[in-house]
mmCIF file of C-alpha atoms in Angstrom:
data_model
loop_
_atom_site.group_PDB
_atom_site.id
_atom_site.type_symbol
_atom_site.label_atom_id
_atom_site.label_comp_id
_atom_site.label_asym_id
_atom_site.label_seq_id
_atom_site.Cartn_x
_atom_site.Cartn_y
_atom_site.Cartn_z
ATOM 1 C CA MET A 1 88.123 41.192 54.124
ATOM 2 C CA GLU A 2 85.908 38.585 55.745
ATOM 3 C CA THR A 3 82.819 39.969 57.425
ATOM 4 C CA LEU A 4 80.397 38.397 59.806
ATOM 5 C CA PRO A 5 76.683 39.121 59.460
ATOM 6 C CA LEU A 6 75.197 41.417 62.070
ATOM 7 C CA SER A 7 72.591 39.640 64.117
ATOM 8 C CA ASP A 8 69.090 41.012 64.248
ATOM 9 C CA PRO A 9 68.926 42.910 67.583
ATOM 10 C CA ALA A 10 65.302 41.805 67.957
ATOM 11 C CA ALA A 11 66.359 38.150 67.917
ATOM 12 C CA HIS A 12 67.533 37.999 71.513
ATOM 13 C CA GLU A 13 65.210 35.199 72.490
ATOM 14 C CA LEU A 14 67.664 32.830 74.137
ATOM 15 C CA ASP A 15 66.238 29.777 75.798
ATOM 16 C CA LEU A 16 67.708 30.622 79.186
ATOM 17 C CA PRO A 17 66.994 28.155 81.971
ATOM 18 C CA LEU A 18 66.732 30.899 84.600
ATOM 19 C CA TYR A 19 64.682 28.762 86.920
ATOM 20 C CA GLU A 20 62.490 25.738 86.593
ATOM 21 C CA SER A 21 60.420 26.820 89.552
ATOM 22 C CA PHE A 22 60.971 28.575 92.812
ATOM 23 C CA ASP A 23 60.632 25.144 94.465
ATOM 24 C CA SER A 24 64.205 24.444 93.403
ATOM 25 C CA PHE A 25 65.356 27.253 95.696
ATOM 26 C CA GLU A 26 63.502 25.933 98.744
ATOM 27 C CA SER A 27 65.242 24.102 101.541
ATOM 28 C CA GLY A 28 63.294 22.457 104.329
ATOM 29 C CA ASP A 29 60.167 24.208 105.536
ATOM 30 C CA SER A 30 61.352 27.770 104.962
ATOM 31 C CA THR A 31 62.065 29.313 101.597
ATOM 32 C CA SER A 32 65.661 30.449 101.183
ATOM 33 C CA LEU A 33 67.700 31.352 98.176
ATOM 34 C CA ASP A 34 70.485 28.906 97.382
ATOM 35 C CA MET A 35 73.183 31.358 96.318
ATOM 36 C CA GLY A 36 75.413 28.573 95.033
ATOM 37 C CA GLN A 37 72.711 27.339 92.675
ATOM 38 C CA LEU A 38 71.892 30.902 91.641
ATOM 39 C CA LEU A 39 75.557 31.635 90.874
ATOM 40 C CA LEU A 40 75.885 28.443 88.835
ATOM 41 C CA ARG A 41 72.888 29.471 86.761
ATOM 42 C CA ALA A 42 74.350 32.960 86.351
ATOM 43 C CA TYR A 43 77.568 31.393 85.043
ATOM 44 C CA ASP A 44 75.493 29.265 82.653
ATOM 45 C CA ILE A 45 73.836 32.420 81.331
ATOM 46 C CA GLY A 46 77.269 34.043 81.010
ATOM 47 C CA ASP A 47 78.500 31.047 79.019
ATOM 48 C CA LEU A 48 75.484 31.288 76.693
ATOM 49 C CA VAL A 49 76.149 34.994 76.162
ATOM 50 C CA ASN A 50 79.849 34.364 75.488
ATOM 51 C CA GLN A 51 78.917 31.719 72.896
ATOM 52 C CA SER A 52 76.406 33.999 71.147
ATOM 53 C CA ALA A 53 76.795 35.368 67.636
ATOM 54 C CA GLU A 54 76.694 38.903 69.062
ATOM 55 C CA VAL A 55 79.767 38.350 71.240
ATOM 56 C CA ALA A 56 81.616 36.527 68.440
ATOM 57 C CA GLU A 57 81.017 39.436 66.097
ATOM 58 C CA TYR A 58 82.004 41.954 68.780
ATOM 59 C CA ALA A 59 85.288 40.088 69.407
ATOM 60 C CA TYR A 60 85.995 39.887 65.676
ATOM 61 C CA TRP A 61 85.510 43.602 65.069
ATOM 62 C CA LYS A 62 87.408 44.536 68.244
ATOM 63 C CA THR A 63 90.417 42.612 66.917
ATOM 64 C CA VAL A 64 90.109 44.299 63.515
ATOM 65 C CA VAL A 65 89.873 47.751 65.136
ATOM 66 C CA ASP A 66 92.806 47.062 67.491
ATOM 67 C CA GLU A 67 95.015 46.032 64.550
ATOM 68 C CA HIS A 68 94.012 48.921 62.245
ATOM 69 C CA GLU A 69 96.900 51.413 62.064
ATOM 70 C CA GLN A 70 94.793 54.419 61.007
ATOM 71 C CA VAL A 71 92.398 53.793 63.902
ATOM 72 C CA ARG A 72 95.288 53.716 66.391
ATOM 73 C CA GLU A 73 96.608 57.034 65.082
ATOM 74 C CA LEU A 74 93.165 58.642 65.204
ATOM 75 C CA VAL A 75 92.554 57.332 68.739
ATOM 76 C CA LYS A 76 95.757 59.075 69.893
ATOM 77 C CA LYS A 77 94.680 62.228 68.071
ATOM 78 C CA PHE A 78 91.209 61.966 69.630
ATOM 79 C CA ALA A 79 92.671 61.587 73.137
ATOM 80 C CA LYS A 80 94.792 64.726 72.655
ATOM 81 C CA ALA A 81 91.808 66.670 71.305
ATOM 82 C CA LYS A 82 89.656 65.563 74.256
ATOM 83 C CA GLU A 83 92.386 66.585 76.706
ATOM 84 C CA LEU A 84 92.608 70.048 75.145
ATOM 85 C CA PHE A 85 88.826 70.366 75.201
ATOM 86 C CA ALA A 86 88.720 69.306 78.873
ATOM 87 C CA ASP A 87 91.187 72.102 79.684
ATOM 88 C CA CYS A 88 89.031 74.619 77.811
ATOM 89 C CA GLU A 89 85.809 73.243 79.268
ATOM 90 C CA ARG A 90 86.844 74.233 82.789
ATOM 91 C CA PHE A 91 86.145 77.835 81.783
ATOM 92 C CA GLY A 92 83.169 77.024 79.617
ATOM 93 C CA ARG A 93 82.285 78.669 76.351
ATOM 94 C CA PHE A 94 84.054 81.844 77.438
ATOM 95 C CA HIS A 95 87.483 80.234 77.005
ATOM 96 C CA PRO A 96 89.020 81.662 73.799
ATOM 97 C CA ASP A 97 89.704 78.186 72.360
ATOM 98 C CA TYR A 98 86.518 76.475 73.588
ATOM 99 C CA HIS A 99 84.693 76.266 70.248
ATOM 100 C CA ALA A 100 87.824 75.356 68.261
ATOM 101 C CA ALA A 101 88.680 72.585 70.749
ATOM 102 C CA LYS A 102 85.101 71.283 70.679
ATOM 103 C CA ASP A 103 85.077 71.311 66.870
ATOM 104 C CA LYS A 104 88.409 69.444 66.774
ATOM 105 C CA VAL A 105 86.998 66.668 68.997
ATOM 106 C CA LYS A 106 83.955 66.358 66.739
ATOM 107 C CA GLU A 107 86.140 66.345 63.613
ATOM 108 C CA VAL A 108 88.421 63.548 64.836
ATOM 109 C CA GLU A 109 85.423 61.580 66.122
ATOM 110 C CA ALA A 110 83.779 61.878 62.698
ATOM 111 C CA GLN A 111 86.990 60.639 61.051
ATOM 112 C CA LEU A 112 87.008 57.633 63.394
ATOM 113 C CA ASN A 113 83.341 56.890 62.760
ATOM 114 C CA GLY A 114 83.979 57.104 59.019
ATOM 115 C CA ILE A 115 86.213 54.034 59.119
ATOM 116 C CA GLU A 116 84.168 50.923 58.308
ATOM 117 C CA CYS A 117 85.660 48.663 60.976
ATOM 118 C CA VAL A 118 84.934 51.269 63.678
ATOM 119 C CA SER A 119 81.298 51.644 62.656
ATOM 120 C CA ARG A 120 80.899 47.857 62.501
ATOM 121 C CA PHE A 121 82.572 47.510 65.902
ATOM 122 C CA LYS A 122 80.168 50.063 67.391
ATOM 123 C CA ALA A 123 77.196 48.226 65.862
ATOM 124 C CA ALA A 124 78.461 44.916 67.283
ATOM 125 C CA GLU A 125 79.007 46.558 70.668
ATOM 126 C CA GLN A 126 75.429 47.860 70.600
ATOM 127 C CA ALA A 127 74.138 44.382 69.707
ATOM 128 C CA VAL A 128 75.913 42.915 72.765
ATOM 129 C CA ASP A 129 74.532 45.731 74.921
ATOM 130 C CA ASP A 130 71.021 45.044 73.601
ATOM 131 C CA LEU A 131 71.433 41.336 74.358
ATOM 132 C CA LEU A 132 72.574 42.026 77.928
ATOM 133 C CA LEU A 133 69.732 44.500 78.442
ATOM 134 C CA ALA A 134 67.204 41.931 77.180
ATOM 135 C CA ILE A 135 68.564 39.343 79.621
ATOM 136 C CA ALA A 136 68.596 41.784 82.552
ATOM 137 C CA THR A 137 65.061 42.928 81.715
ATOM 138 C CA GLU A 138 63.848 39.326 81.570
ATOM 139 C CA ILE A 139 65.412 38.507 84.945
ATOM 140 C CA ALA A 140 64.092 41.696 86.565
ATOM 141 C CA GLY A 141 60.630 41.103 85.088
ATOM 142 C CA ALA A 142 60.572 37.624 86.610
ATOM 143 C CA VAL A 143 60.907 39.284 90.018
ATOM 144 C CA SER A 144 58.706 42.357 89.531
ATOM 145 C CA GLU A 145 57.451 44.486 86.648
ATOM 146 C CA THR A 146 58.447 47.689 88.485
ATOM 147 C CA ILE A 147 62.153 46.905 88.884
ATOM 148 C CA LYS A 148 64.308 49.363 86.968
ATOM 149 C CA VAL A 149 66.975 47.878 84.729
ATOM 150 C CA PRO A 150 70.006 50.076 83.982
ATOM 151 C CA SER A 151 70.530 50.791 80.310
ATOM 152 C CA ASN A 152 72.971 52.736 78.163
ATOM 153 C CA ASP A 153 70.026 54.282 76.320
ATOM 154 C CA PRO A 154 70.033 58.065 76.863
ATOM 155 C CA LEU A 155 66.248 58.051 76.337
ATOM 156 C CA PRO A 156 64.975 55.219 78.553
ATOM 157 C CA LYS A 157 61.596 53.713 77.804
ATOM 158 C CA GLY A 158 59.033 52.581 80.362
ATOM 159 C CA GLY A 159 59.791 51.323 83.847
ATOM 160 C CA GLY A 160 59.370 53.441 86.941
ATOM 161 C CA CYS A 161 60.236 57.076 86.916
ATOM 162 C CA GLY A 162 62.070 57.807 90.130
ATOM 163 C CA GLY A 163 61.156 61.394 89.398
ATOM 164 C CA GLY A 164 59.862 62.473 92.785
ATOM 165 C CA GLY A 165 56.128 61.989 92.417
ATOM 166 C CA SER A 166 55.263 64.191 89.476
ATOM 167 C CA CYS A 167 54.195 61.364 87.194
ATOM 168 C CA SER A 168 51.537 58.719 87.033
ATOM 169 C CA CYS A 169 53.697 55.694 86.262
ATOM 170 C CA GLY A 170 52.067 53.633 88.983
ATOM 171 C CA SER A 171 55.344 52.201 90.237
ATOM 172 C CA GLY A 172 54.608 53.303 93.777
ATOM 173 C CA GLY A 173 58.063 54.817 94.172
ATOM 174 C CA CYS A 174 57.173 58.314 93.058
ATOM 175 C CA GLY A 175 56.505 59.857 96.412
#
């Protein structure tokens, strides 16, 4: 089986021409944002992302996963297990089958994760997510250091807190 090398997630330094200067967005005497020019540059960034090694690897492993018969069977099994668990979850841990249903979901998920193409697909998916986060962070940082950038990371790092004033993050939005 042919494999593609995983890109180093730290190597997301694309030479993105986000803006040459804010002068390019000025028209006449007043400063206004040329949405057409901004959208064209956004499409250029999208094209660069789509041509990246991360997206190529993601597409490759997605195809491999989609064509893998054992994965398809386990995905169906996983969906059924999740449905049963959702029914049990309505009543919480007091449902007689709650723990068995939860264990079944974990078991099928572990079987899925044990298949090489699934684990490589997840790694490629994470690499694309990291690339998109790096781009979004760079764009947000060009506007302001306190702008929050959404992430799929369950343990976000830095940025403002939005926590209602009980911290000392200095973002000014804490109450």
